[in-house]
Coordinates of C-alpha atoms and ligand atoms in Angstrom, one line a residue:
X268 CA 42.3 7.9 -63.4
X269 CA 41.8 4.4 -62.6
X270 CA 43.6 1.2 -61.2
X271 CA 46.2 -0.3 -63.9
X272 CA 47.3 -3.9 -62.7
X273 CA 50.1 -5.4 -64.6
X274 CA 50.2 -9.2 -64.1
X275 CA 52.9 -11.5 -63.7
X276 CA 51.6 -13.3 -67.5
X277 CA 52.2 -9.8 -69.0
X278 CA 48.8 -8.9 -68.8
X279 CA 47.4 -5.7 -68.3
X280 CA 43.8 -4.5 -66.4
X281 CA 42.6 -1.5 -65.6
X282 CA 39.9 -1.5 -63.0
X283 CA 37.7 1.3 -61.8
X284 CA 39.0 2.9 -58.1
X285 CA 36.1 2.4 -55.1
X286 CA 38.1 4.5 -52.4
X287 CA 35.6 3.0 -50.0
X288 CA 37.1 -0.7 -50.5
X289 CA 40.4 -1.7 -49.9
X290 CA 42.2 -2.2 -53.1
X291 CA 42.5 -6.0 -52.5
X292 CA 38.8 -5.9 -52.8
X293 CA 38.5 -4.8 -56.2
X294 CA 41.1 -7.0 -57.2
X295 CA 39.3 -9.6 -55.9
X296 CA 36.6 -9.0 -57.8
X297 CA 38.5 -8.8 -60.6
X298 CA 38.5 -12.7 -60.8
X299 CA 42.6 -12.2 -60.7
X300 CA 42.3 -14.0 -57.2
X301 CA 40.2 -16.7 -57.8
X302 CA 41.4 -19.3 -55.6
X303 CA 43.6 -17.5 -53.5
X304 CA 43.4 -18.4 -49.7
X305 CA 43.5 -14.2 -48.9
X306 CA 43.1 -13.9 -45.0
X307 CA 41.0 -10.4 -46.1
X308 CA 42.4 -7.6 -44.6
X309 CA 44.4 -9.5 -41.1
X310 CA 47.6 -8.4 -42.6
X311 CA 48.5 -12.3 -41.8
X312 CA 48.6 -13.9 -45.0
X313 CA 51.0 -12.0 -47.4
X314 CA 49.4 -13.4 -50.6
X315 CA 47.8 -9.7 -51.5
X316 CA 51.2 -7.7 -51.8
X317 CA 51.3 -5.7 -55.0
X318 CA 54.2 -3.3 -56.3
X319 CA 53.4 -0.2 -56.8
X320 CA 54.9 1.2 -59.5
X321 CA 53.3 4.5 -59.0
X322 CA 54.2 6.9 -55.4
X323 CA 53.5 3.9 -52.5
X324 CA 51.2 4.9 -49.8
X325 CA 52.5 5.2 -46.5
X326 CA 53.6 1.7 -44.8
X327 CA 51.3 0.2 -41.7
X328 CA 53.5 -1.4 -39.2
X329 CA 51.7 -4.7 -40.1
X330 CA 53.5 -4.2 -43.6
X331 CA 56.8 -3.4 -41.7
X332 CA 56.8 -6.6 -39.9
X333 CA 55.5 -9.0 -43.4
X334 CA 57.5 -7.5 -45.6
X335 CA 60.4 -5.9 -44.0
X336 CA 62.5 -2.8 -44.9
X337 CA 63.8 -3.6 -48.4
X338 CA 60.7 -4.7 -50.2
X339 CA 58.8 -1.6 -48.4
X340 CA 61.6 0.3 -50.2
X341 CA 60.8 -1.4 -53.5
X342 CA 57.3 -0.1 -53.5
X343 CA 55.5 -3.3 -52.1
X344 CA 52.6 -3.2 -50.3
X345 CA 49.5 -5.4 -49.2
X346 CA 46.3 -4.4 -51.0
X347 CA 44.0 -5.3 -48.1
X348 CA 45.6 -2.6 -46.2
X349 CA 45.2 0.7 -48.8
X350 CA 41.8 2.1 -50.4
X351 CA 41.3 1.6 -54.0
X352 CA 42.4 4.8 -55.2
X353 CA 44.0 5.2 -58.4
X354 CA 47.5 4.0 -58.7
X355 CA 49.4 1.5 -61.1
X356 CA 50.9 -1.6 -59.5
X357 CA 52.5 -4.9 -60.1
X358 CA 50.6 -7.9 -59.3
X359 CA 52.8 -11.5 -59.0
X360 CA 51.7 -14.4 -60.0
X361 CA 48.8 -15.7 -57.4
X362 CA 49.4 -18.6 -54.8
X363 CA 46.1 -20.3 -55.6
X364 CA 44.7 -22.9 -52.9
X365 CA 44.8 -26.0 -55.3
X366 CA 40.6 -27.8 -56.5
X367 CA 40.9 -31.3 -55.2
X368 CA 38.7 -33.6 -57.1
X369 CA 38.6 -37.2 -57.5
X370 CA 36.9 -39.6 -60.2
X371 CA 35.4 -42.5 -58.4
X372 CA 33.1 -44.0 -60.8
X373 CA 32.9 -44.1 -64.9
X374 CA 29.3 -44.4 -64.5
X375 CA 27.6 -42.2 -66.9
X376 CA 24.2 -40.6 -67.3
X377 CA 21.7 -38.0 -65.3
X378 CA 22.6 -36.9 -61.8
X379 CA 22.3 -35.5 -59.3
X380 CA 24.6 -32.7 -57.2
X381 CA 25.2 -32.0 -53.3
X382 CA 27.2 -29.5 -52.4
X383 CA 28.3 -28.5 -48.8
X384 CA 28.8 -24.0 -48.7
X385 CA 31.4 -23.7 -46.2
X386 CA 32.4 -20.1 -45.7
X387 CA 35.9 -21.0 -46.2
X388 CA 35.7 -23.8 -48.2
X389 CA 33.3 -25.4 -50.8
X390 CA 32.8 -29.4 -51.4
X391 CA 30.5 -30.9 -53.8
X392 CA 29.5 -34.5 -54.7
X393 CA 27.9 -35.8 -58.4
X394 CA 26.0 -38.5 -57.6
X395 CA 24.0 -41.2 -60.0
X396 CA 21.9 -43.1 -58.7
X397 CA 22.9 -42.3 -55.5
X398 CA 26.1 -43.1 -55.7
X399 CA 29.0 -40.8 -55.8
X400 CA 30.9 -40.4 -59.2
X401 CA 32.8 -37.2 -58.7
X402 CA 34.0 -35.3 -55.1
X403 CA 36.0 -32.4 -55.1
X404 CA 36.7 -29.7 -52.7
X405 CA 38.0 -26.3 -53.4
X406 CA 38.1 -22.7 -51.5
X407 CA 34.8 -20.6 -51.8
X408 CA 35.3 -18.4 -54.1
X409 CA 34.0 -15.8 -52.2
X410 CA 36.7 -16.5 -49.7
X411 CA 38.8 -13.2 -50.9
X412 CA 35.8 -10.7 -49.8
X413 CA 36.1 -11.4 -46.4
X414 CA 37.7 -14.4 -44.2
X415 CA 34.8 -15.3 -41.9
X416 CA 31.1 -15.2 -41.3
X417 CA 30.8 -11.4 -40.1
X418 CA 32.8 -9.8 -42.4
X419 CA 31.2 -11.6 -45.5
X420 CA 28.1 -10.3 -44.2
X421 CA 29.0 -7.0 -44.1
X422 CA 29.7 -7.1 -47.6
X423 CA 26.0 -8.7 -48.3
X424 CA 24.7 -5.6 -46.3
X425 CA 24.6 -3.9 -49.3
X426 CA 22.5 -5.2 -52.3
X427 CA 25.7 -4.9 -55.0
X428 CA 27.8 -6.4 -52.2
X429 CA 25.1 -9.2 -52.1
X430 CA 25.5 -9.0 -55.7
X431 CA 28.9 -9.6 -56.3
X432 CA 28.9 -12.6 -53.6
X433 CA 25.8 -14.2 -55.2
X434 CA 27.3 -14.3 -58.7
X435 CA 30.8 -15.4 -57.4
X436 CA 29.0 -18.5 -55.9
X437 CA 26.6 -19.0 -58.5
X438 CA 29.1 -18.6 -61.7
X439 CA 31.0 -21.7 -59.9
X440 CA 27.9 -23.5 -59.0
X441 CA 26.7 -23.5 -62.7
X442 CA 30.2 -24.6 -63.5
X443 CA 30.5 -27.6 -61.4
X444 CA 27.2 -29.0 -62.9
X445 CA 28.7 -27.7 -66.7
X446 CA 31.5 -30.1 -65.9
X447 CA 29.4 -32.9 -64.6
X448 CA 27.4 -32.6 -67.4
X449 CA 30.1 -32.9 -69.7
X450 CA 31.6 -35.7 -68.1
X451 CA 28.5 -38.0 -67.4
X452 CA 26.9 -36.9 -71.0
X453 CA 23.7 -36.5 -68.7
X454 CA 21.6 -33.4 -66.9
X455 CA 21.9 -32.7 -63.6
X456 CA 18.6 -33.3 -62.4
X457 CA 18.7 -32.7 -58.6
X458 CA 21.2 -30.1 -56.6
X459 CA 21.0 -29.5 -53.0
X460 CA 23.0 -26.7 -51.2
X461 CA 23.5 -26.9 -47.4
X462 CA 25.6 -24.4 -45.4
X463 CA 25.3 -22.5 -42.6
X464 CA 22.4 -19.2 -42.5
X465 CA 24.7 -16.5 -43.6
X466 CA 26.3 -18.6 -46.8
X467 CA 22.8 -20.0 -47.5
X468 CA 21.2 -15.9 -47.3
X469 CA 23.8 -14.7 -49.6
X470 CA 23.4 -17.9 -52.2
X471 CA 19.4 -16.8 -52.1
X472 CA 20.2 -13.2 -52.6
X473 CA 18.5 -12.6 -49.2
X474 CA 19.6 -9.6 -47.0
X475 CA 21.4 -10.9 -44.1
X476 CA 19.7 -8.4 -41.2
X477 CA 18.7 -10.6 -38.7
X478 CA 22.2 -12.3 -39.0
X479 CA 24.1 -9.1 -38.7
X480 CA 23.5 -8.1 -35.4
X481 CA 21.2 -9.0 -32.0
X482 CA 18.6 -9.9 -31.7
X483 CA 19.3 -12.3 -34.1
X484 CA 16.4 -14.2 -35.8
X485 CA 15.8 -15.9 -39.0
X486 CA 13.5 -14.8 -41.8
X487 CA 14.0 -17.4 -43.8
X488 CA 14.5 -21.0 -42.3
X489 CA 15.1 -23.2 -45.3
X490 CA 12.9 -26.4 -45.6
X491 CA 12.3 -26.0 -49.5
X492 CA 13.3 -25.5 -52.8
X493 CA 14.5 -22.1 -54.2
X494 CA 15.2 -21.1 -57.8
X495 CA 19.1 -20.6 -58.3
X496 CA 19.0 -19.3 -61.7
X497 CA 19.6 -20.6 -65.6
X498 CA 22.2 -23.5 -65.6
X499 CA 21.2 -25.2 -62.3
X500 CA 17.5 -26.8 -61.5
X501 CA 16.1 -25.4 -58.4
X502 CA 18.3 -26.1 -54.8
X503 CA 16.8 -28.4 -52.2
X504 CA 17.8 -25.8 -48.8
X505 CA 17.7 -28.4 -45.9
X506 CA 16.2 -26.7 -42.7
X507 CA 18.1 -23.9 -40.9
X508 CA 17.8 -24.4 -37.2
X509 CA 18.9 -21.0 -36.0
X510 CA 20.3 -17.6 -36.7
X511 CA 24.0 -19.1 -36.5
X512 CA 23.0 -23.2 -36.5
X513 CA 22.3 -24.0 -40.5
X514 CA 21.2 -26.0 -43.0
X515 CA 25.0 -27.8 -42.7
X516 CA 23.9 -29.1 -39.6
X517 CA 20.4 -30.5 -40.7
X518 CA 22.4 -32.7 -43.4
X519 CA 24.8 -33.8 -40.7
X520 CA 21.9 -34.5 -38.6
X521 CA 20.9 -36.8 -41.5
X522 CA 23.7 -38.5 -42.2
X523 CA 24.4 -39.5 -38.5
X524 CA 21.0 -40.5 -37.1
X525 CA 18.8 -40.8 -40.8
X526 CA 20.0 -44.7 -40.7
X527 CA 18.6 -45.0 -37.1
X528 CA 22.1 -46.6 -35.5
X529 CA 22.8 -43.1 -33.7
X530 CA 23.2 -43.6 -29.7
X531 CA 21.9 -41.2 -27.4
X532 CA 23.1 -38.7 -26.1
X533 CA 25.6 -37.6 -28.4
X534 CA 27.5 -34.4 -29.5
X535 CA 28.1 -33.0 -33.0
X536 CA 30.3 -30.3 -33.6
X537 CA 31.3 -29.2 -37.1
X538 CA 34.0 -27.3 -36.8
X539 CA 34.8 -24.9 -39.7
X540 CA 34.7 -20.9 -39.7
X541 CA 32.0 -21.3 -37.9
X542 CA 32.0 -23.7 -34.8
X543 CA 27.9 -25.4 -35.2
X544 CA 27.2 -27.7 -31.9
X545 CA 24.2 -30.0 -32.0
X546 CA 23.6 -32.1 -28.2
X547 CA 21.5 -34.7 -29.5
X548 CA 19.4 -36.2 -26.2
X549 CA 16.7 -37.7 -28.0
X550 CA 15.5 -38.0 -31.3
X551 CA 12.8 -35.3 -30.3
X552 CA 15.2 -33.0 -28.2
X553 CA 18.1 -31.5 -29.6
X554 CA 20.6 -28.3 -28.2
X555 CA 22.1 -26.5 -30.8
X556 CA 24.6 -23.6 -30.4
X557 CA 27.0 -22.4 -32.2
X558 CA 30.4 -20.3 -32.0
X559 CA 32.5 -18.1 -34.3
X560 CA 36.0 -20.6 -35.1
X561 CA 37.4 -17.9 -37.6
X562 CA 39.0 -19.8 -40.4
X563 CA 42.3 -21.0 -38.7
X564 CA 40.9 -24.7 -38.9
X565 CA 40.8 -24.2 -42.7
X566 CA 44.4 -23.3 -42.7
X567 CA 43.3 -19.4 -43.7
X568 CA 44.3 -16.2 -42.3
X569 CA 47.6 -18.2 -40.4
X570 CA 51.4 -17.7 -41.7
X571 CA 51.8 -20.2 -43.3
X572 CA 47.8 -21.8 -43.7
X573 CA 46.5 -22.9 -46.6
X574 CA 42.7 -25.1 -47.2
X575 CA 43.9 -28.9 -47.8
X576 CA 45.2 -30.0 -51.4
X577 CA 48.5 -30.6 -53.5
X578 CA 51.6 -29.6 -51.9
X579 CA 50.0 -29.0 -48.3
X580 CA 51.4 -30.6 -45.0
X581 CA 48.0 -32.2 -43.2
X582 CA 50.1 -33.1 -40.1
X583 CA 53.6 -34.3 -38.5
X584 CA 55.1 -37.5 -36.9
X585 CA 58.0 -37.4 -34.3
X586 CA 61.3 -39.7 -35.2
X587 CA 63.9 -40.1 -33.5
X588 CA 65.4 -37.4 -36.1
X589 CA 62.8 -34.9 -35.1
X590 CA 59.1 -33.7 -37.2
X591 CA 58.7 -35.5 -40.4
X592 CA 55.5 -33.9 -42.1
X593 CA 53.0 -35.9 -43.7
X594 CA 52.0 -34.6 -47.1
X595 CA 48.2 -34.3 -48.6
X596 CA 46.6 -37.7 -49.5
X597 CA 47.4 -38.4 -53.0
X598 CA 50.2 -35.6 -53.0
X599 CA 53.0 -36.4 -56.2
X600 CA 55.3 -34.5 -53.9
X601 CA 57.2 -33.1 -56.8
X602 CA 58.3 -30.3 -55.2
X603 CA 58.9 -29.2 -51.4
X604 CA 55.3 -28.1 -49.5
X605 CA 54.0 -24.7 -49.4
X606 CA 51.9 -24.6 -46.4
X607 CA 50.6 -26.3 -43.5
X608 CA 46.3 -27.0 -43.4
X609 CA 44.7 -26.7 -39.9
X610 CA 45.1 -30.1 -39.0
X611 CA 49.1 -29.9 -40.2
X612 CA 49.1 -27.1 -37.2
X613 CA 46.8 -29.2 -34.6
X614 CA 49.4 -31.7 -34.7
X615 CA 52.7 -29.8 -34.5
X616 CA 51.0 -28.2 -31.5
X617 CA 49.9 -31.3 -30.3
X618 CA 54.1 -33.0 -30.6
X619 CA 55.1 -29.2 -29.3
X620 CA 53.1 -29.9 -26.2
X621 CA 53.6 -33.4 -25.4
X622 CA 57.4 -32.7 -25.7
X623 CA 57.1 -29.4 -23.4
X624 CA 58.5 -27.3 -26.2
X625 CA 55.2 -25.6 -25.7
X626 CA 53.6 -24.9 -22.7
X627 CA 49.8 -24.9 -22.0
X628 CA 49.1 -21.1 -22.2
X629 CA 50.8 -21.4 -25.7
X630 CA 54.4 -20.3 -24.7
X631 CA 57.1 -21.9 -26.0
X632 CA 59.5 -23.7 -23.7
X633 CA 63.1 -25.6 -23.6
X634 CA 61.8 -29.4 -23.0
X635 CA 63.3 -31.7 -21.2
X636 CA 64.4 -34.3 -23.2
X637 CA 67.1 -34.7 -25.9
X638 CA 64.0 -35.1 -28.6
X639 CA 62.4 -31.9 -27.2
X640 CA 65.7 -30.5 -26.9
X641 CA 66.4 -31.0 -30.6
X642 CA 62.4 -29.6 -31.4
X643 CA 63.8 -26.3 -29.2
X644 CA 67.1 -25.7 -31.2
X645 CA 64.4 -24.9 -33.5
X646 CA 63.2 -21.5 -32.4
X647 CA 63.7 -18.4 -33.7
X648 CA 62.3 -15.4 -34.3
X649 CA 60.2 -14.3 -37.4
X650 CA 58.7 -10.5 -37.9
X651 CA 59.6 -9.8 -34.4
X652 CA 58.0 -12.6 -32.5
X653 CA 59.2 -16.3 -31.3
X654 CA 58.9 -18.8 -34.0
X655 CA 59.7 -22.8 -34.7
X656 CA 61.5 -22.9 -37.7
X657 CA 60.6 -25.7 -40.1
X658 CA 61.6 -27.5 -43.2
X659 CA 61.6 -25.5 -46.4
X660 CA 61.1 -21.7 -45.5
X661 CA 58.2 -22.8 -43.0
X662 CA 57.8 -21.6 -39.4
X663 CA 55.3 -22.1 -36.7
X664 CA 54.9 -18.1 -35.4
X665 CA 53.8 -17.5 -31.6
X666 CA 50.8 -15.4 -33.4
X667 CA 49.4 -18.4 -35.5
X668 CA 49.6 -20.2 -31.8
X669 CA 47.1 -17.8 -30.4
X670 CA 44.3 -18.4 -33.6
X671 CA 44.8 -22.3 -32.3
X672 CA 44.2 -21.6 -28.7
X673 CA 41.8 -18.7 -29.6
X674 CA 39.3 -21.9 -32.0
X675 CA 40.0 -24.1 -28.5
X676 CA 38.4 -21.8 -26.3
X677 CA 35.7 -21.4 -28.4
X678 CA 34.8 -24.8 -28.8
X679 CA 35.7 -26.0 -25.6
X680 CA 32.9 -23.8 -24.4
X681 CA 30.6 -24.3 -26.6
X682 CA 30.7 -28.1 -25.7
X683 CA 30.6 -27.0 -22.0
X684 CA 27.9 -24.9 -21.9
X685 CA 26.1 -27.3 -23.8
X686 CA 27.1 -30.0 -21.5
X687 CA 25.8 -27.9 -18.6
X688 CA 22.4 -26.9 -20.1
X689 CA 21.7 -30.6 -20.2
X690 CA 22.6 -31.3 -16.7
X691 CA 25.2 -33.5 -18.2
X692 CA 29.2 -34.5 -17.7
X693 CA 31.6 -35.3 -20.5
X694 CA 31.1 -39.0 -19.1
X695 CA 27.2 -39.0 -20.0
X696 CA 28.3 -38.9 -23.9
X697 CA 27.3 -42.2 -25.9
X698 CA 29.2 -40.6 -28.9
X699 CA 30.9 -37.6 -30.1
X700 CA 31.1 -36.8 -34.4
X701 CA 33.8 -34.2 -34.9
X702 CA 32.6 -33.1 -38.6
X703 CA 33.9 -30.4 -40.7
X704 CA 37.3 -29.4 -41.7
X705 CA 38.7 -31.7 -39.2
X706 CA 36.5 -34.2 -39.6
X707 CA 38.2 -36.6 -41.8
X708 CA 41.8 -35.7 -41.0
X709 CA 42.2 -34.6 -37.3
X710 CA 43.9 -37.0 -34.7
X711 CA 41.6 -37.7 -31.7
X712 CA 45.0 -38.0 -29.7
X713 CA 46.0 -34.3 -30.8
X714 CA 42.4 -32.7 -30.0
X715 CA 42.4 -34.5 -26.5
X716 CA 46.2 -33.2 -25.5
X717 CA 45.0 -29.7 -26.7
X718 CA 42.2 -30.1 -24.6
X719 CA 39.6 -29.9 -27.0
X720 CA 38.1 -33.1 -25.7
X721 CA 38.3 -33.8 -22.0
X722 CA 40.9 -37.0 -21.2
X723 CA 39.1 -40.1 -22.3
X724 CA 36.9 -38.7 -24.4
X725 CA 38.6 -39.8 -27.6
X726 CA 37.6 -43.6 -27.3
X727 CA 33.9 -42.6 -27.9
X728 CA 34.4 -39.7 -30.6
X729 CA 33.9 -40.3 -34.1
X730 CA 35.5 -38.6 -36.9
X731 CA 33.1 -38.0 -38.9
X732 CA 33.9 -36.3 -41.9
X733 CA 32.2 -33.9 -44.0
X734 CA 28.3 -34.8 -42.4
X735 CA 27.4 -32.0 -44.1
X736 CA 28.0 -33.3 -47.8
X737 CA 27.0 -37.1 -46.8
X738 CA 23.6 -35.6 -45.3
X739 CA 23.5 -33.3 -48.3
X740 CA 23.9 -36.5 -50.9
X741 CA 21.9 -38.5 -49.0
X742 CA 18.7 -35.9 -48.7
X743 CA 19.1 -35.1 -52.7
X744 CA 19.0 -38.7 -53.7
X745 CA 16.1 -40.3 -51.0
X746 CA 13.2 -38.3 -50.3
X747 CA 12.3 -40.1 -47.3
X748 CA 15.7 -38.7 -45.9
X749 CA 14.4 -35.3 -46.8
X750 CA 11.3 -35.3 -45.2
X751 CA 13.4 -36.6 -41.9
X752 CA 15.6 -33.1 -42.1
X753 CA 12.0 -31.3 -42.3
X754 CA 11.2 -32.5 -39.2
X755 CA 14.0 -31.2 -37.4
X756 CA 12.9 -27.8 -36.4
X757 CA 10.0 -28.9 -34.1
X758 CA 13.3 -31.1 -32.2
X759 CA 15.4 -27.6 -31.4
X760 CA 16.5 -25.3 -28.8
X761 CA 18.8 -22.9 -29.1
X762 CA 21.6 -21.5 -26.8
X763 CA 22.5 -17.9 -27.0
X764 CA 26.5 -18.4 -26.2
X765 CA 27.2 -14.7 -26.4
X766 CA 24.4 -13.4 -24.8
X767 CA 26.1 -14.4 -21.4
X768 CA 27.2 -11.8 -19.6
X769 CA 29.7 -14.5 -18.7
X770 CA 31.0 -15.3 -22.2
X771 CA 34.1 -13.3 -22.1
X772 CA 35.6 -14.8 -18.9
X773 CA 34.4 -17.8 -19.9
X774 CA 36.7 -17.6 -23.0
X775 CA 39.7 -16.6 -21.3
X776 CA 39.3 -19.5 -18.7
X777 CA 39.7 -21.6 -21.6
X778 CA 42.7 -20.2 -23.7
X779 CA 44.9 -22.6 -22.4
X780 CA 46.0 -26.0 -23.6
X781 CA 43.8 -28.4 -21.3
X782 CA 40.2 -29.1 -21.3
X783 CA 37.8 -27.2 -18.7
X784 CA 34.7 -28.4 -18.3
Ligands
LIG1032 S1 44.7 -10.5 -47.5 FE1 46.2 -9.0 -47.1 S2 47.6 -10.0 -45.8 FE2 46.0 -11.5 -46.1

């Protein structure tokens, strides 16, 4: 008996049944996902639901509250919640998270490629002669088996796990290049891959032990060139700089202080799944420490998330009619948005708050002007729990909320224990880069009335963008720049966040809407 999976082109597969997996999982790895922002198994997304048109398991009460009594009764389900047993179901047509790429040069010839392995997201760069000709940004592919860093390294615990992860990267790797190749009528002649120590383990077919549980340590650290496979010429891995602190950061490390116009002291924090936190003192003394984010910030594993691109809402403005959102750069607009990115929720959290139609724990509130007022006729309730409604089927759930206060607290303390380990105050900053998913997009007004950033601390923070890509292009293209990154390991100390007894109170001190240092 196996899986038979009848797709919304008319299509038919039949897949073999691992009872051990959740049935989203071999879907997945089907390929009929590809692109598909899955939250992996929270039972937050939605975009997994099947039909089945064989018997229906037994309901969850997380399926009760997504999908609500009559589609329960039709036979729908969501695959990340059943085993892969034998069954026949109905698949609809995927919600894909949209590739962004843009032209930016007809130049033509040999090149080189940089490419920046987020664990939610991937972004790449084809470069000639060091300049950029192509960008584009797009969901990791192996997004689908597992949402953040832990649970994509409990697939890579096993060696076909490692496997199927490894070729999913590597298959769009060689792609990207085919395409370049294609388009510039050259070779590519240089690729360098940075990301943190888990996605740069599983691109390397390494096994992940030392990142899977304490003590954590490193057995491989990066700092040379590996063989990726036909297709591709060896990758250039920059330096990893500890179990949880990765090659990601080395590039950004290159791209802010490579040029030598960094100030001192200064903060980087790249804020994706992963939070990674660099306190720069000196050029020969650098904290680094890093925290889990999970991938809210992407705009995964939240309502109504999604990673950045077409018909995505990156953020809101306040008119006197109430929220107008502000659509994805270069957006046609053809059609009404689909979802909101992290930075979309970041600032309709940030107008909540400012307005009192959210309160700093996260509640929501009445406000107490006719603006806020309008903001509170609003709320509703959706699946059973307090929700803003917005424009076209949208809403802001308590639940999606929590993930924002839950990536604050993290990265509040990660700055402040940082902070403290230097014997320094907020005040003592030259500079802070936010990099990352944020890093091009955020407002610094939003992430200092959240209380990511202590009050005043905006004027002296830098969005940064994607440090890890600029680094990344800059290292494959100048080798002077690379043998800066190599030197970067001699500069480090590392913080153990969550080996402080501490950590947990510490957290909840900081779930609330307002900086603590
Ligand atoms: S992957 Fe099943 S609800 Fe998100």
């Amino acid at each position: 008996m196996s899986i038979l999976i009848h797709t919304a082109d008319g299509g038919c597969l039949n897949l073999e049944p691992r009872p051990e997996e959740s049935l989203a999982r071999t879907i997945v790895l089907s390929r009929l996902w590809h692109g598909v922002p899955l939250c992996s198994g929270l039972g937050k997304c939605g975009l997994c639901r099947v039909r089945f048109l064989s018997p229906a398991p037994a309901h969850t009460p997380e399926e009760a509250r997504k999908l609500g009594p009559e589609a329960l009764a039709q036979g729908w389900r969501l695959a990340c919640l059943h085993p892969s047993e034998p069954c026949e179901v109905e698949v609809p047509a995927p919600v894909r998270s949209a590739r962004a790429v843009r032209d930016l040069s007809p130049a033509r010839g040999d090149f080189s490629l940089a490419v920046d392995l987020g664990t939610t997201s991937l972004h790449w760069a084809v470069l000639i002669d060091g300049k950029p000709v192509t960008m584009g940004q797009e969901l990791n592919p192996q997004a689908g088996l597992g949402s953040e860093v832990m649970s994509r390294l409990a697939v890579a615990a096993t060696a076909e796990g490692r496997l199927a992860l490894r070729t999913l990267i590597l298959d769009r790797l060689t792609d990207i290049a085919a395409t370049a190749a294609r388009d510039t009528g050259g070779s590519c002649l240089a690729l360098a891959v940075s990301g943190n120590p888990a996605m740069t383990y599983i691109l390397l077919g390494i096994p992940p032990d030392g990142l899977a549980a304490a003590p954590y340590a490193l057995s491989y650290a990066g700092g040379d060139e590996q063989p990726l496979g036909a297709g591709l010429p060896p990758a250039n891995i920059p330096p990893l700089l500890a179990p949880f602190v990765g090659a990601d950061i080395s590039a950004g490390l290159v791209a802010i202080e490579y040029d030598g116009a960094a100030r001192y002291p200064f903060l980087l924090a790249d804020m994706g799944t992963n939070g990674e936190f660099v306190l720069a003192l000196s050029p020969k003394r650098r904290l680094v420490a890093s925290v889990p984010l999970g991938p809210a910030l992407e705009g995964v594993g939240l309502s109504f998330g999604r990673t950045a691109g077409p018909s995505t809402i990156t953020g809101f403005r306040l008119t006197p009619q109430g929220l107008a959102p502000v659509r994805f750069e270069g957006d046609a607009a053809q059609g009404p948005p689909t979802a909101m990115t992290g930075t979309g929720y970041l600032s309709l959290a940030a107008i909540l708050l400012r307005q009192g139609v959210l309160d700093r724990a996260g509640h929501f509130g009445p406000g107490s002007t006719p603006l806020a007022a309008r903001l509170a006729a609003r709320l509703t309730t959706l699946e059973g729990e307090p929700a803003l409604a917005l424009d076209d089927g949208l809403f802001l759930p308590a639940s999606d909320l929590e993930e924002i206060l839950k990536v604050k607290a993290a990265f509040n303390l990660a700055m402040s224990a940082l902070l403290t380990e230097a014997g320094l105050s907020p005040s003592g900053l030259a500079a802070v880069h936010i990099a990352g998913a944020l890093g091009e997009h955020v407002s610094l007004d939003d992430l200092e009335t959240l209380g990511f950033l202590p009050p005043g601390l905006g004027a002296r923070t830098i969005k940064a963008g994607n440090t890890s890509l600029k680094g990344t292009a800059k290292l494959v293209t100048d080798s002077r720049a690379l043998a800066f990154a190599r030197t970067l390991p001699d500069t480090i100390t590392a913080l153990d966040l969550t080996a402080d007894p501490a950590f947990g109170d510490r957290f909840m001190q900081r779930m609330r809407f307002t900086h603590v240092d």
